[in-house]
Short mmCIF file of C-alpha atoms in Angstrom, two decimals:
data_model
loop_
_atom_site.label_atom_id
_atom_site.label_comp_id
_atom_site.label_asym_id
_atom_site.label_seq_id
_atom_site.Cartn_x
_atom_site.Cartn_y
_atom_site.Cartn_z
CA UNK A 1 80.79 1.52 -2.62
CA UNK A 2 84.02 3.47 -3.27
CA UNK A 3 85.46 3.13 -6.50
CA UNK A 4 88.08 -0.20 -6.48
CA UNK A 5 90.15 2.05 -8.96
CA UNK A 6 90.42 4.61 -6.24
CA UNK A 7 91.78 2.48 -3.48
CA UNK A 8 94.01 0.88 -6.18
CA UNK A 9 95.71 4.14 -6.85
CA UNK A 10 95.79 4.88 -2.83
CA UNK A 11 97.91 1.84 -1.96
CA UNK A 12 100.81 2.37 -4.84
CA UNK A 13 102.24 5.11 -2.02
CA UNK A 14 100.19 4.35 1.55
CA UNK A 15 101.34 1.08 3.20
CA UNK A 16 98.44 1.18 4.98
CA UNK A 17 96.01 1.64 1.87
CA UNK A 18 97.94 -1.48 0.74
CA UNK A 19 97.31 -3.84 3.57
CA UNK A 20 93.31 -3.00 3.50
CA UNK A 21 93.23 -3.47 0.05
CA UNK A 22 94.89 -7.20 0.63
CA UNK A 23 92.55 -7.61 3.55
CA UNK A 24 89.64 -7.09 1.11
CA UNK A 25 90.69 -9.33 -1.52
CA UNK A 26 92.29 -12.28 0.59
CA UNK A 27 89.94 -14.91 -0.37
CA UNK A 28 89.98 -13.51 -3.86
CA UNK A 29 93.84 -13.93 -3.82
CA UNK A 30 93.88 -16.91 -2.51
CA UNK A 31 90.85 -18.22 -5.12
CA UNK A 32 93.45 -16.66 -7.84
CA UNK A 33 96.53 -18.39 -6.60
CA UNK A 34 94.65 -21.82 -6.36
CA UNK A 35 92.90 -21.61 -10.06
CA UNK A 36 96.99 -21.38 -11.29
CA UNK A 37 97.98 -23.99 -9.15
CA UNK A 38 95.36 -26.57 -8.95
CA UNK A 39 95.37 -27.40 -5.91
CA UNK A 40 94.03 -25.75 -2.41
CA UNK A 41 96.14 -22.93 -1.03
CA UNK A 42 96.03 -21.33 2.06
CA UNK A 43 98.26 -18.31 3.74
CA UNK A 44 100.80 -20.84 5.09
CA UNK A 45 101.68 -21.92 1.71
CA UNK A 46 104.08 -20.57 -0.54
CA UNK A 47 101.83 -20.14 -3.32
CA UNK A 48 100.16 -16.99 -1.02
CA UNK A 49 103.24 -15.26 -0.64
CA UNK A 50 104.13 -15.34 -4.35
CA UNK A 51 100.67 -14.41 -5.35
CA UNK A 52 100.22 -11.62 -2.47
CA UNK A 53 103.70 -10.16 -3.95
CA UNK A 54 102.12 -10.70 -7.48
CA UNK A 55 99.44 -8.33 -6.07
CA UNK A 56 101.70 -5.76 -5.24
CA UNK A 57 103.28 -5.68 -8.23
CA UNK A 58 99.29 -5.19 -10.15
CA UNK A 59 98.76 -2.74 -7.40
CA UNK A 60 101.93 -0.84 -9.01
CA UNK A 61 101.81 -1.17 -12.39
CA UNK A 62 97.75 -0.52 -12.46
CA UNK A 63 96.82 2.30 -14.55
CA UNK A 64 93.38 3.51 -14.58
CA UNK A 65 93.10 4.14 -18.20
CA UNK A 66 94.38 0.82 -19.08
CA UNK A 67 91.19 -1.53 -17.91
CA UNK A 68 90.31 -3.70 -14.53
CA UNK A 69 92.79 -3.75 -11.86
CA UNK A 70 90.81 -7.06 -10.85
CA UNK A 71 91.88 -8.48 -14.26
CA UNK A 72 95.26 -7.18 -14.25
CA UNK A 73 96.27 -8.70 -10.85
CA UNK A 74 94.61 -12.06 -11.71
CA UNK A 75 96.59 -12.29 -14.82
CA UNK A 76 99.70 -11.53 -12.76
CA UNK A 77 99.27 -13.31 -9.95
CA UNK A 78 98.23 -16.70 -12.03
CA UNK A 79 101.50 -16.21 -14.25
CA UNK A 80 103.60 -15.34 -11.19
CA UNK A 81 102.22 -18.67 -9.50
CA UNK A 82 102.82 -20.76 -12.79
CA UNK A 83 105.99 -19.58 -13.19
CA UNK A 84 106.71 -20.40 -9.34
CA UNK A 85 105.55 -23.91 -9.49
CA UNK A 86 106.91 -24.59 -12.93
CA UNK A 87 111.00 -23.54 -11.70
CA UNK A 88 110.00 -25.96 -8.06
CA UNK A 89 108.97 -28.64 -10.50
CA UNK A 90 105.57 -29.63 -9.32
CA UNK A 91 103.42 -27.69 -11.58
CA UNK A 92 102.57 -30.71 -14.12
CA UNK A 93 102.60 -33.32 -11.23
CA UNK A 94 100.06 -32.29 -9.36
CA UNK A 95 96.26 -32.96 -9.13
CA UNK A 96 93.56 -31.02 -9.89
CA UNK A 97 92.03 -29.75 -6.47
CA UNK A 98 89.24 -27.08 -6.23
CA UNK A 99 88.81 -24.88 -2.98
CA UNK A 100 85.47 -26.02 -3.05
CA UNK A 101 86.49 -29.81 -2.07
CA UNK A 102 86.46 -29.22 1.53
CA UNK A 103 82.58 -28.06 1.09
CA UNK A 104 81.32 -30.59 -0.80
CA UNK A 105 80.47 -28.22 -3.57
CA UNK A 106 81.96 -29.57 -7.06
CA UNK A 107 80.16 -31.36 -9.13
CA UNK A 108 81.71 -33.94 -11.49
CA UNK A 109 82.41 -31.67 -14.35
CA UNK A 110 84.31 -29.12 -12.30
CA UNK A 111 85.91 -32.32 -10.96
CA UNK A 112 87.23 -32.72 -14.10
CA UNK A 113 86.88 -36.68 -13.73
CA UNK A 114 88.45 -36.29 -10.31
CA UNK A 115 86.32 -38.25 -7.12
CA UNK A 116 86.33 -35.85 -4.68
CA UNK A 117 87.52 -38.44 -2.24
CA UNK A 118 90.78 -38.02 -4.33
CA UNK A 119 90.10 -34.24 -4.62
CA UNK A 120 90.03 -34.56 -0.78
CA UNK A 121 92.50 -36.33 0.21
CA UNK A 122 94.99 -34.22 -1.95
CA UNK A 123 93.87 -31.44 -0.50
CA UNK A 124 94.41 -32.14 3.19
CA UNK A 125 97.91 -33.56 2.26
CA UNK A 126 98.72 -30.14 1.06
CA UNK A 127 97.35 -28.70 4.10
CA UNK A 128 99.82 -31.05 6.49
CA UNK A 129 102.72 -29.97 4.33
CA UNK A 130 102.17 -26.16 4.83
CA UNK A 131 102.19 -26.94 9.10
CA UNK A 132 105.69 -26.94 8.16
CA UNK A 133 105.14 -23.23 7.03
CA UNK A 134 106.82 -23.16 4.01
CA UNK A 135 105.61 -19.36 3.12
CA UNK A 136 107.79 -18.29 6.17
CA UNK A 137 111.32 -19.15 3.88
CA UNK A 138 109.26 -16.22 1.34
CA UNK A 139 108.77 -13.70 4.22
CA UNK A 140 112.64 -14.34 5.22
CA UNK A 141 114.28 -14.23 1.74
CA UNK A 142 111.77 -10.88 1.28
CA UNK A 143 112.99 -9.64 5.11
CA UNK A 144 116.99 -9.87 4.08
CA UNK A 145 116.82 -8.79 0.79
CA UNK A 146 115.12 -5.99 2.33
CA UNK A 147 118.03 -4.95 4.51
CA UNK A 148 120.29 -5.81 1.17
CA UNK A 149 118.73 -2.84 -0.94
CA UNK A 150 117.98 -0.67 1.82
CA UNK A 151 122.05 -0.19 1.97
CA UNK A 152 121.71 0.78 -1.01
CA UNK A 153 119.00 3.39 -0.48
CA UNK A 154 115.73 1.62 -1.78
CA UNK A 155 113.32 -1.16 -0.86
CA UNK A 156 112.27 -4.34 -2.50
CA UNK A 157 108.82 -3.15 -3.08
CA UNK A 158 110.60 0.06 -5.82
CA UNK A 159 111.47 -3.21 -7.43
CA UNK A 160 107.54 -3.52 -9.30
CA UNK A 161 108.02 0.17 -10.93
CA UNK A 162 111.59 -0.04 -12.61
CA UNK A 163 111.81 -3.93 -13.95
CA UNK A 164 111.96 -4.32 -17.48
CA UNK A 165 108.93 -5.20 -19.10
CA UNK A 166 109.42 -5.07 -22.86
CA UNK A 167 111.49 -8.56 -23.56
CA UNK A 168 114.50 -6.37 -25.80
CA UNK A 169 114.83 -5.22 -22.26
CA UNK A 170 114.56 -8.03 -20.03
CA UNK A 171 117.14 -9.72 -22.08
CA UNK A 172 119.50 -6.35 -21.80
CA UNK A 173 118.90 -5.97 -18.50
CA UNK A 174 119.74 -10.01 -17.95
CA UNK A 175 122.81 -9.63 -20.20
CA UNK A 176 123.99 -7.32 -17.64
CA UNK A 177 123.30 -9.14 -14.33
CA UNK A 178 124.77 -11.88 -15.72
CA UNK A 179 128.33 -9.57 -16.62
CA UNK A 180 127.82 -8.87 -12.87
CA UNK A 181 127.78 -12.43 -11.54
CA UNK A 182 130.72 -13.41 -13.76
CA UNK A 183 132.95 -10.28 -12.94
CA UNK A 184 133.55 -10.66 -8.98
CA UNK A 185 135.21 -6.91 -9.31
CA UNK A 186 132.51 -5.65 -10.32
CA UNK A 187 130.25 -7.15 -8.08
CA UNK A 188 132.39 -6.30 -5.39
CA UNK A 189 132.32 -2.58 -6.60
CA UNK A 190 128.65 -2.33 -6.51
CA UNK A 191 129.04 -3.86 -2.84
CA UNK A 192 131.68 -1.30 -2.04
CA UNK A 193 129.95 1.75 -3.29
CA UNK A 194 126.48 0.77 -3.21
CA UNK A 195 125.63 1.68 -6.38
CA UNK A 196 126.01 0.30 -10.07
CA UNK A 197 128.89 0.66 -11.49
CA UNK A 198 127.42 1.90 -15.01
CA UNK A 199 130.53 2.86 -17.53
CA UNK A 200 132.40 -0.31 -16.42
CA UNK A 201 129.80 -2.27 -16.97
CA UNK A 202 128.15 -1.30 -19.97
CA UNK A 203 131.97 -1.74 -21.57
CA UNK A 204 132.18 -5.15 -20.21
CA UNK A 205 128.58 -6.28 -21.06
CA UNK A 206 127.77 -4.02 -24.63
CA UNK A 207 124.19 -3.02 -22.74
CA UNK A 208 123.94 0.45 -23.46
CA UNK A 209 124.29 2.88 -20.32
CA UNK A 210 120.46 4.12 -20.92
CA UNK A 211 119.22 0.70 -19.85
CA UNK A 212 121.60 0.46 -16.93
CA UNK A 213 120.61 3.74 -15.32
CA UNK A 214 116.99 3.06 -15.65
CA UNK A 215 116.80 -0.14 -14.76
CA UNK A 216 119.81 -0.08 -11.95
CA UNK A 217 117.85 -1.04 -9.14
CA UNK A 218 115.91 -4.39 -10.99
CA UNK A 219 119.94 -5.40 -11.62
CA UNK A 220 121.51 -4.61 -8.21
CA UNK A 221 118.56 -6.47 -6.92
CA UNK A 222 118.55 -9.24 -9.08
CA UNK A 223 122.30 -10.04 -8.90
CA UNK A 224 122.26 -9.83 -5.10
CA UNK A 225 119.34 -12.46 -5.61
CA UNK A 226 121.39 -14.80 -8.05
CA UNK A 227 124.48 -14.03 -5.64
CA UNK A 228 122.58 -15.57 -2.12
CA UNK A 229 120.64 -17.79 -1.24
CA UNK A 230 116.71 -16.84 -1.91
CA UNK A 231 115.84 -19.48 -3.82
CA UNK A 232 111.95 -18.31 -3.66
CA UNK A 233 112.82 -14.99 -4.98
CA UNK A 234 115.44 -16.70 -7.26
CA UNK A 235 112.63 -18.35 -9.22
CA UNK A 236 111.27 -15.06 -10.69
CA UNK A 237 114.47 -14.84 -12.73
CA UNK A 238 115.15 -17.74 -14.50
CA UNK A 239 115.30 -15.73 -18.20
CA UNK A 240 118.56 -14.52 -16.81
CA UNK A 241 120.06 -17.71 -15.85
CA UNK A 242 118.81 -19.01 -18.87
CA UNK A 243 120.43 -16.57 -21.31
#
């Protein structure tokens, strides 16, 4: 079997490396997007789309040196999926329900003191919901934004190699999205020139220009985000909303 490592590395820069590697894991995914969200998910929910773009962002940030990429991406897509449900408010109302329901395969301690006819029944209410295809609002919001950045000369998908990861960072980098949203000049001088406008805003917002330039695309991307109306994408940022 070919090294899962090797592939890994393969699909940061081949699309088509990338979409075999997610047709490999699908189940997997979808096993790792249900486990954060207790409850069944299939790829017509919205759970899949934030956990398949939680995979792309392991698939990016995996380093060979640094451990699994298996334990990597479940640790980012069951955070991503958390912090999904948690900003839509139905994280802590809903019940416990194991893929296995719909086989008849849990016994009552991975139940957790849940019938299965309840386990069940949950289950295939989710399921009706997601005829309404709820994941296609994620596919849209990541379709515009798409076009958005690609005015301004890069793709959503750059977005998993230059977003701040230490939290001094994240909060710099928030500081100055948040100068953005408040200032419609400046906002409308990023539009204009399609690109940051560093000096002025690292004098209006005290980040230092450093931070700006190499983090520019996570903040033109975020504060077109905050500024429309991708409410799915939206939810991955509310540190900066928060302050």
């Amino acid at each position: 079997m070919e090294d899962l490592g090797e592939k890994v590395l393969a699909a940061k820069t081949d699309e088509r490396e990338f979409d075999a590697l997610v047709k490999s894991h699908r189940q997997w995914i979808l096993r790792m997007a249900a486990e954060a969200a207790h409850h069944y998910v299939t790829d017509s929910d919205d759970e899949w789309s934030v956990a398949l773009m939680a995979f792309h962002e392991a698939v990016q940030s995996y380093d060979a040196g640094k451990g699994s990429f298996r334990a990597l991406a479940g640790v980012v897509i069951r955070r991503r999926v958390t912090d999904y449900l948690r900003s839509e408010g139905r994280h802590s109302a809903e019940i416990a329900v194991m893929p296995g329901a719909f086989d008849g395969e849990l016994d009552a301690e991975e139940a957790g003191g849940v019938s299965l006819s309840v386990q069940q029944k949950v289950a295939q209410d989710s399921l009706a919901d997601s005829a309404e295809d709820r994941a296609g609002r994620a596919r849209a919001e990541i379709a515009e934004m798409q076009e958005i950045l690609g005015a301004y000369g890069f793709s959503f998908f750059d977005l998993a190699d230059c977003s701040p990861k230490a939290e001094k960072t994240k909060k710099s980098c928030g500081q100055a999205v948040r100068t953005l949203l408040a200032r419609a000049a400046l906002l409308a001088l990023m539009r204009l020139k399609r690109l940051l406008p560093i000096r002025e805003l690292s004098e209006a917002s005290g980040v230092i220009r450093k931070i700006l330039e190499r983090h520019r695309k996570y903040i033109i991307a975020a504060a077109e985000i905050l500024d429309g109306d991708f409410p799915i994408l939206a939810s991955y940022m509310g540190f900066i909303r928060r302050g």
